[in-house]
Amino acid sequence: MKRIVIFASGSGTNAENIIKYFNHSAVATVVQVLTNNQHAKVIDRSKNLKIRSLTFDKKAFVEDDIILNLLIKEADFIILAGFLWRVPAKIVAAFPNRIINIHPALLPKYGGKGMYGMNVHKAVVENKEKETGITIHFVNENYDEGAIIFQEKVLVELDDTPEKVASKIHVLEYEHFPRVIEQVIRESND
């Protein structure tokens, strides 16, 4: 049974969906949630689902080896579910092709620093895109530049607001993210 550690910075709806999905999996289980935001709702969601959570600061993540050592001890795979910091090279190197992120757009469009959540959806609407979607990808040292694992598209209607686009994206995230994570884990065992 592979162990998953989830990183999240906000409300944690994707983290909750992943935890629930893997409660019924013979492949992997979520063992811990890590957050860089002591006020993140993901902490309460984790507690309600009986999953340990830990809040950490930039120093523990980037400068010290505290988080790296914890991950080496606790994780087989790392999932970024709404986590806003760039992953340090030392963690990427320790978990090659075992850190997976989801991005709320069709990369390489609308990726990079500052492109997350409503920032992405506003840009999609402002640029009158005809479609958008999700990208599930491996994490490397740069924001949103890791190898793409999976993409799913959705149409953007002329009257769609950024909020409407966000709700379409959430549907795709909840449907595909846990399943794609499980597929990657299964394939890593082959």
PDB file of C-alpha atoms in Angstrom, residues 3-190:
ATOM      1  CA  ARG A   3       1.467   6.292   1.154  1.00  0.00           C
ATOM      2  CA  ILE A   4       0.275   9.670  -0.111  1.00  0.00           C
ATOM      3  CA  VAL A   5       1.045  13.016   1.492  1.00  0.00           C
ATOM      4  CA  ILE A   6      -1.071  15.920   0.245  1.00  0.00           C
ATOM      5  CA  PHE A   7       0.094  19.538   0.195  1.00  0.00           C
ATOM      6  CA  ALA A   8      -2.665  22.179   0.218  1.00  0.00           C
ATOM      7  CA  SER A   9      -2.852  25.910   0.943  1.00  0.00           C
ATOM      8  CA  GLY A  10      -6.576  26.664   1.028  1.00  0.00           C
ATOM      9  CA  SER A  11     -10.045  25.247   1.428  1.00  0.00           C
ATOM     10  CA  GLY A  12      -9.004  21.674   0.725  1.00  0.00           C
ATOM     11  CA  THR A  13     -11.931  20.467  -1.359  1.00  0.00           C
ATOM     12  CA  ASN A  14      -9.616  18.569  -3.718  1.00  0.00           C
ATOM     13  CA  ALA A  15      -7.687  17.161  -0.746  1.00  0.00           C
ATOM     14  CA  GLU A  16     -10.939  15.965   0.838  1.00  0.00           C
ATOM     15  CA  ASN A  17     -12.033  14.357  -2.428  1.00  0.00           C
ATOM     16  CA  ILE A  18      -8.676  12.555  -2.744  1.00  0.00           C
ATOM     17  CA  ILE A  19      -8.739  11.363   0.884  1.00  0.00           C
ATOM     18  CA  LYS A  20     -12.258   9.953   0.469  1.00  0.00           C
ATOM     19  CA  TYR A  21     -11.349   8.284  -2.830  1.00  0.00           C
ATOM     20  CA  PHE A  22      -8.307   6.528  -1.365  1.00  0.00           C
ATOM     21  CA  ASN A  23     -10.225   5.392   1.736  1.00  0.00           C
ATOM     22  CA  HIS A  24     -11.579   2.701  -0.600  1.00  0.00           C
ATOM     23  CA  SER A  25      -8.419   1.945  -2.561  1.00  0.00           C
ATOM     24  CA  ALA A  26      -6.246  -1.148  -2.390  1.00  0.00           C
ATOM     25  CA  VAL A  27      -3.425   0.801  -4.088  1.00  0.00           C
ATOM     26  CA  ALA A  28      -2.729   3.755  -1.772  1.00  0.00           C
ATOM     27  CA  THR A  29      -3.885   5.694   1.260  1.00  0.00           C
ATOM     28  CA  VAL A  30      -3.507   9.307   2.340  1.00  0.00           C
ATOM     29  CA  VAL A  31      -1.400   9.421   5.511  1.00  0.00           C
ATOM     30  CA  GLN A  32      -0.976  13.161   6.072  1.00  0.00           C
ATOM     31  CA  VAL A  33      -1.864  16.638   4.866  1.00  0.00           C
ATOM     32  CA  LEU A  34       0.754  19.402   4.957  1.00  0.00           C
ATOM     33  CA  THR A  35      -0.130  23.076   4.690  1.00  0.00           C
ATOM     34  CA  ASN A  36       1.744  26.362   4.640  1.00  0.00           C
ATOM     35  CA  ASN A  37      -1.355  28.243   5.869  1.00  0.00           C
ATOM     36  CA  GLN A  38      -2.303  27.942   9.545  1.00  0.00           C
ATOM     37  CA  HIS A  39      -5.817  29.237   8.698  1.00  0.00           C
ATOM     38  CA  ALA A  40      -6.439  26.847   5.793  1.00  0.00           C
ATOM     39  CA  LYS A  41      -9.789  25.052   5.871  1.00  0.00           C
ATOM     40  CA  VAL A  42      -7.954  21.909   4.745  1.00  0.00           C
ATOM     41  CA  ILE A  43      -6.843  21.476   8.389  1.00  0.00           C
ATOM     42  CA  ASP A  44     -10.445  21.066   9.556  1.00  0.00           C
ATOM     43  CA  ARG A  45     -11.295  18.834   6.605  1.00  0.00           C
ATOM     44  CA  SER A  46      -8.332  16.573   7.435  1.00  0.00           C
ATOM     45  CA  LYS A  47      -9.282  16.420  11.106  1.00  0.00           C
ATOM     46  CA  ASN A  48     -12.881  15.474  10.219  1.00  0.00           C
ATOM     47  CA  LEU A  49     -11.545  12.674   8.020  1.00  0.00           C
ATOM     48  CA  LYS A  50      -9.106  11.504  10.743  1.00  0.00           C
ATOM     49  CA  ILE A  51      -6.010  12.376   8.708  1.00  0.00           C
ATOM     50  CA  ARG A  52      -3.027  14.004  10.427  1.00  0.00           C
ATOM     51  CA  SER A  53      -2.146  17.509   9.334  1.00  0.00           C
ATOM     52  CA  LEU A  54       0.909  19.657   9.870  1.00  0.00           C
ATOM     53  CA  THR A  55       1.453  23.368   9.279  1.00  0.00           C
ATOM     54  CA  PHE A  56       4.933  24.479   8.263  1.00  0.00           C
ATOM     55  CA  ASP A  57       6.742  27.683   7.333  1.00  0.00           C
ATOM     56  CA  LYS A  58       9.008  28.650   4.448  1.00  0.00           C
ATOM     57  CA  LYS A  59      12.175  27.970   6.472  1.00  0.00           C
ATOM     58  CA  ALA A  60      11.156  24.360   7.239  1.00  0.00           C
ATOM     59  CA  PHE A  61      10.228  23.835   3.584  1.00  0.00           C
ATOM     60  CA  VAL A  62      13.065  25.560   1.743  1.00  0.00           C
ATOM     61  CA  GLU A  63      16.052  26.137   4.015  1.00  0.00           C
ATOM     62  CA  ASP A  64      15.976  23.299   6.530  1.00  0.00           C
ATOM     63  CA  ASP A  65      15.464  19.632   5.730  1.00  0.00           C
ATOM     64  CA  ILE A  66      12.533  19.251   8.151  1.00  0.00           C
ATOM     65  CA  ILE A  67       9.851  18.722   5.497  1.00  0.00           C
ATOM     66  CA  LEU A  68      12.180  16.763   3.210  1.00  0.00           C
ATOM     67  CA  ASN A  69      13.038  14.335   6.038  1.00  0.00           C
ATOM     68  CA  LEU A  70       9.380  13.971   7.000  1.00  0.00           C
ATOM     69  CA  LEU A  71       8.482  13.162   3.387  1.00  0.00           C
ATOM     70  CA  ILE A  72      11.289  10.613   3.014  1.00  0.00           C
ATOM     71  CA  LYS A  73       9.976   8.878   6.137  1.00  0.00           C
ATOM     72  CA  GLU A  74       6.225   9.184   5.446  1.00  0.00           C
ATOM     73  CA  ALA A  75       5.533   9.434   1.689  1.00  0.00           C
ATOM     74  CA  ASP A  76       5.732   7.339  -1.433  1.00  0.00           C
ATOM     75  CA  PHE A  77       3.845   9.961  -3.473  1.00  0.00           C
ATOM     76  CA  ILE A  78       3.220  13.671  -2.961  1.00  0.00           C
ATOM     77  CA  ILE A  79       0.081  15.314  -4.274  1.00  0.00           C
ATOM     78  CA  LEU A  80      -0.264  19.082  -4.652  1.00  0.00           C
ATOM     79  CA  ALA A  81      -3.937  20.004  -4.283  1.00  0.00           C
ATOM     80  CA  GLY A  82      -4.111  23.769  -4.349  1.00  0.00           C
ATOM     81  CA  PHE A  83      -0.627  24.282  -2.950  1.00  0.00           C
ATOM     82  CA  LEU A  84       0.789  27.673  -3.931  1.00  0.00           C
ATOM     83  CA  TRP A  85       4.527  27.452  -3.210  1.00  0.00           C
ATOM     84  CA  ARG A  86       7.113  26.144  -5.633  1.00  0.00           C
ATOM     85  CA  VAL A  87       8.522  22.806  -4.503  1.00  0.00           C
ATOM     86  CA  PRO A  88      12.255  23.021  -3.660  1.00  0.00           C
ATOM     87  CA  ALA A  89      14.647  21.193  -5.991  1.00  0.00           C
ATOM     88  CA  LYS A  90      15.833  18.911  -3.149  1.00  0.00           C
ATOM     89  CA  ILE A  91      12.278  17.545  -2.689  1.00  0.00           C
ATOM     90  CA  VAL A  92      11.749  17.185  -6.446  1.00  0.00           C
ATOM     91  CA  ALA A  93      15.043  15.263  -6.668  1.00  0.00           C
ATOM     92  CA  ALA A  94      14.063  12.956  -3.807  1.00  0.00           C
ATOM     93  CA  PHE A  95      10.697  12.095  -5.441  1.00  0.00           C
ATOM     94  CA  PRO A  96      11.266  11.877  -9.212  1.00  0.00           C
ATOM     95  CA  ASN A  97       7.941  11.380 -11.032  1.00  0.00           C
ATOM     96  CA  ARG A  98       6.241  10.951  -7.669  1.00  0.00           C
ATOM     97  CA  ILE A  99       5.009  14.531  -7.134  1.00  0.00           C
ATOM     98  CA  ILE A 100       1.751  15.252  -8.943  1.00  0.00           C
ATOM     99  CA  ASN A 101      -0.022  18.594  -9.311  1.00  0.00           C
ATOM    100  CA  ILE A 102      -3.307  19.713 -10.820  1.00  0.00           C
ATOM    101  CA  HIS A 103      -3.606  23.009 -12.672  1.00  0.00           C
ATOM    102  CA  PRO A 104      -6.954  24.644 -13.551  1.00  0.00           C
ATOM    103  CA  ALA A 105      -6.102  25.321 -17.208  1.00  0.00           C
ATOM    104  CA  LEU A 106      -4.762  23.577 -20.279  1.00  0.00           C
ATOM    105  CA  LEU A 107      -1.030  23.980 -19.828  1.00  0.00           C
ATOM    106  CA  PRO A 108       1.148  25.456 -21.173  1.00  0.00           C
ATOM    107  CA  LYS A 109      -1.521  28.181 -21.343  1.00  0.00           C
ATOM    108  CA  TYR A 110      -2.155  30.137 -18.144  1.00  0.00           C
ATOM    109  CA  GLY A 111       0.621  28.540 -16.122  1.00  0.00           C
ATOM    110  CA  GLY A 112       3.419  29.953 -14.015  1.00  0.00           C
ATOM    111  CA  LYS A 113       3.825  32.020 -10.882  1.00  0.00           C
ATOM    112  CA  GLY A 114       0.636  33.762  -9.806  1.00  0.00           C
ATOM    113  CA  MET A 115      -1.548  31.717 -12.145  1.00  0.00           C
ATOM    114  CA  TYR A 116      -3.839  29.825  -9.813  1.00  0.00           C
ATOM    115  CA  GLY A 117      -7.531  29.677  -8.953  1.00  0.00           C
ATOM    116  CA  MET A 118      -9.604  32.678  -9.988  1.00  0.00           C
ATOM    117  CA  ASN A 119      -6.558  34.378 -11.548  1.00  0.00           C
ATOM    118  CA  VAL A 120      -6.582  31.642 -14.187  1.00  0.00           C
ATOM    119  CA  HIS A 121     -10.355  31.707 -14.746  1.00  0.00           C
ATOM    120  CA  LYS A 122     -10.405  35.513 -15.092  1.00  0.00           C
ATOM    121  CA  ALA A 123      -7.618  35.342 -17.686  1.00  0.00           C
ATOM    122  CA  VAL A 124      -9.438  32.613 -19.623  1.00  0.00           C
ATOM    123  CA  VAL A 125     -12.652  34.689 -19.763  1.00  0.00           C
ATOM    124  CA  GLU A 126     -10.866  37.987 -20.526  1.00  0.00           C
ATOM    125  CA  ASN A 127      -9.007  36.349 -23.417  1.00  0.00           C
ATOM    126  CA  LYS A 128     -12.268  34.924 -24.778  1.00  0.00           C
ATOM    127  CA  GLU A 129     -10.942  31.366 -24.845  1.00  0.00           C
ATOM    128  CA  LYS A 130     -13.313  28.860 -26.418  1.00  0.00           C
ATOM    129  CA  GLU A 131     -12.149  26.073 -24.124  1.00  0.00           C
ATOM    130  CA  THR A 132     -10.245  25.508 -20.931  1.00  0.00           C
ATOM    131  CA  GLY A 133      -9.763  22.539 -18.661  1.00  0.00           C
ATOM    132  CA  ILE A 134      -7.463  20.824 -16.231  1.00  0.00           C
ATOM    133  CA  THR A 135      -3.911  19.597 -16.503  1.00  0.00           C
ATOM    134  CA  ILE A 136      -2.524  16.931 -14.202  1.00  0.00           C
ATOM    135  CA  HIS A 137       1.250  16.899 -14.380  1.00  0.00           C
ATOM    136  CA  PHE A 138       4.436  15.821 -12.658  1.00  0.00           C
ATOM    137  CA  VAL A 139       6.200  18.531 -10.693  1.00  0.00           C
ATOM    138  CA  ASN A 140       9.670  19.776 -11.525  1.00  0.00           C
ATOM    139  CA  GLU A 141      11.626  22.781 -10.215  1.00  0.00           C
ATOM    140  CA  ASN A 142       9.532  25.289 -12.206  1.00  0.00           C
ATOM    141  CA  TYR A 143       5.897  26.293 -11.817  1.00  0.00           C
ATOM    142  CA  ASP A 144       3.636  24.235 -14.090  1.00  0.00           C
ATOM    143  CA  GLU A 145       6.394  22.955 -16.388  1.00  0.00           C
ATOM    144  CA  GLY A 146       6.542  19.266 -15.421  1.00  0.00           C
ATOM    145  CA  ALA A 147       5.587  16.502 -17.846  1.00  0.00           C
ATOM    146  CA  ILE A 148       1.858  16.388 -18.554  1.00  0.00           C
ATOM    147  CA  ILE A 149       0.080  13.217 -17.448  1.00  0.00           C
ATOM    148  CA  PHE A 150      -3.538  14.043 -18.332  1.00  0.00           C
ATOM    149  CA  GLN A 151      -5.690  16.873 -19.683  1.00  0.00           C
ATOM    150  CA  GLU A 152      -9.454  17.229 -19.937  1.00  0.00           C
ATOM    151  CA  LYS A 153     -11.227  20.063 -21.747  1.00  0.00           C
ATOM    152  CA  VAL A 154     -14.465  21.945 -21.160  1.00  0.00           C
ATOM    153  CA  LEU A 155     -16.140  24.548 -23.360  1.00  0.00           C
ATOM    154  CA  VAL A 156     -16.193  28.184 -22.307  1.00  0.00           C
ATOM    155  CA  GLU A 157     -19.528  29.735 -23.296  1.00  0.00           C
ATOM    156  CA  LEU A 158     -19.771  33.395 -24.349  1.00  0.00           C
ATOM    157  CA  ASP A 159     -21.727  34.290 -21.195  1.00  0.00           C
ATOM    158  CA  ASP A 160     -19.484  32.342 -18.788  1.00  0.00           C
ATOM    159  CA  THR A 161     -18.151  34.336 -15.863  1.00  0.00           C
ATOM    160  CA  PRO A 162     -14.895  33.395 -14.113  1.00  0.00           C
ATOM    161  CA  GLU A 163     -17.044  31.887 -11.333  1.00  0.00           C
ATOM    162  CA  LYS A 164     -18.953  29.753 -13.847  1.00  0.00           C
ATOM    163  CA  VAL A 165     -15.677  28.587 -15.382  1.00  0.00           C
ATOM    164  CA  ALA A 166     -14.374  27.763 -11.884  1.00  0.00           C
ATOM    165  CA  SER A 167     -17.367  25.538 -11.173  1.00  0.00           C
ATOM    166  CA  LYS A 168     -16.872  23.689 -14.477  1.00  0.00           C
ATOM    167  CA  ILE A 169     -13.197  23.163 -13.582  1.00  0.00           C
ATOM    168  CA  HIS A 170     -14.073  21.852 -10.106  1.00  0.00           C
ATOM    169  CA  VAL A 171     -16.289  19.192 -11.682  1.00  0.00           C
ATOM    170  CA  LEU A 172     -13.359  18.031 -13.834  1.00  0.00           C
ATOM    171  CA  GLU A 173     -10.952  18.099 -10.870  1.00  0.00           C
ATOM    172  CA  TYR A 174     -13.194  16.012  -8.624  1.00  0.00           C
ATOM    173  CA  GLU A 175     -13.921  13.507 -11.399  1.00  0.00           C
ATOM    174  CA  HIS A 176     -10.404  12.984 -12.729  1.00  0.00           C
ATOM    175  CA  PHE A 177      -7.707  13.899 -10.179  1.00  0.00           C
ATOM    176  CA  PRO A 178      -8.047  10.917  -7.784  1.00  0.00           C
ATOM    177  CA  ARG A 179      -8.439   8.439 -10.649  1.00  0.00           C
ATOM    178  CA  VAL A 180      -5.354   9.743 -12.479  1.00  0.00           C
ATOM    179  CA  ILE A 181      -3.318   9.667  -9.244  1.00  0.00           C
ATOM    180  CA  GLU A 182      -4.317   6.043  -8.742  1.00  0.00           C
ATOM    181  CA  GLN A 183      -3.399   5.200 -12.347  1.00  0.00           C
ATOM    182  CA  VAL A 184       0.069   6.778 -11.943  1.00  0.00           C
ATOM    183  CA  ILE A 185       0.639   4.852  -8.708  1.00  0.00           C
ATOM    184  CA  ARG A 186      -0.459   1.571 -10.316  1.00  0.00           C
ATOM    185  CA  GLU A 187       1.843   2.141 -13.286  1.00  0.00           C
ATOM    186  CA  SER A 188       4.761   2.900 -10.971  1.00  0.00           C
ATOM    187  CA  ASN A 189       4.395  -0.594  -9.507  1.00  0.00           C
ATOM    188  CA  ASP A 190       4.714  -2.309 -12.888  1.00  0.00           C
TER     189      ASP A 190
END
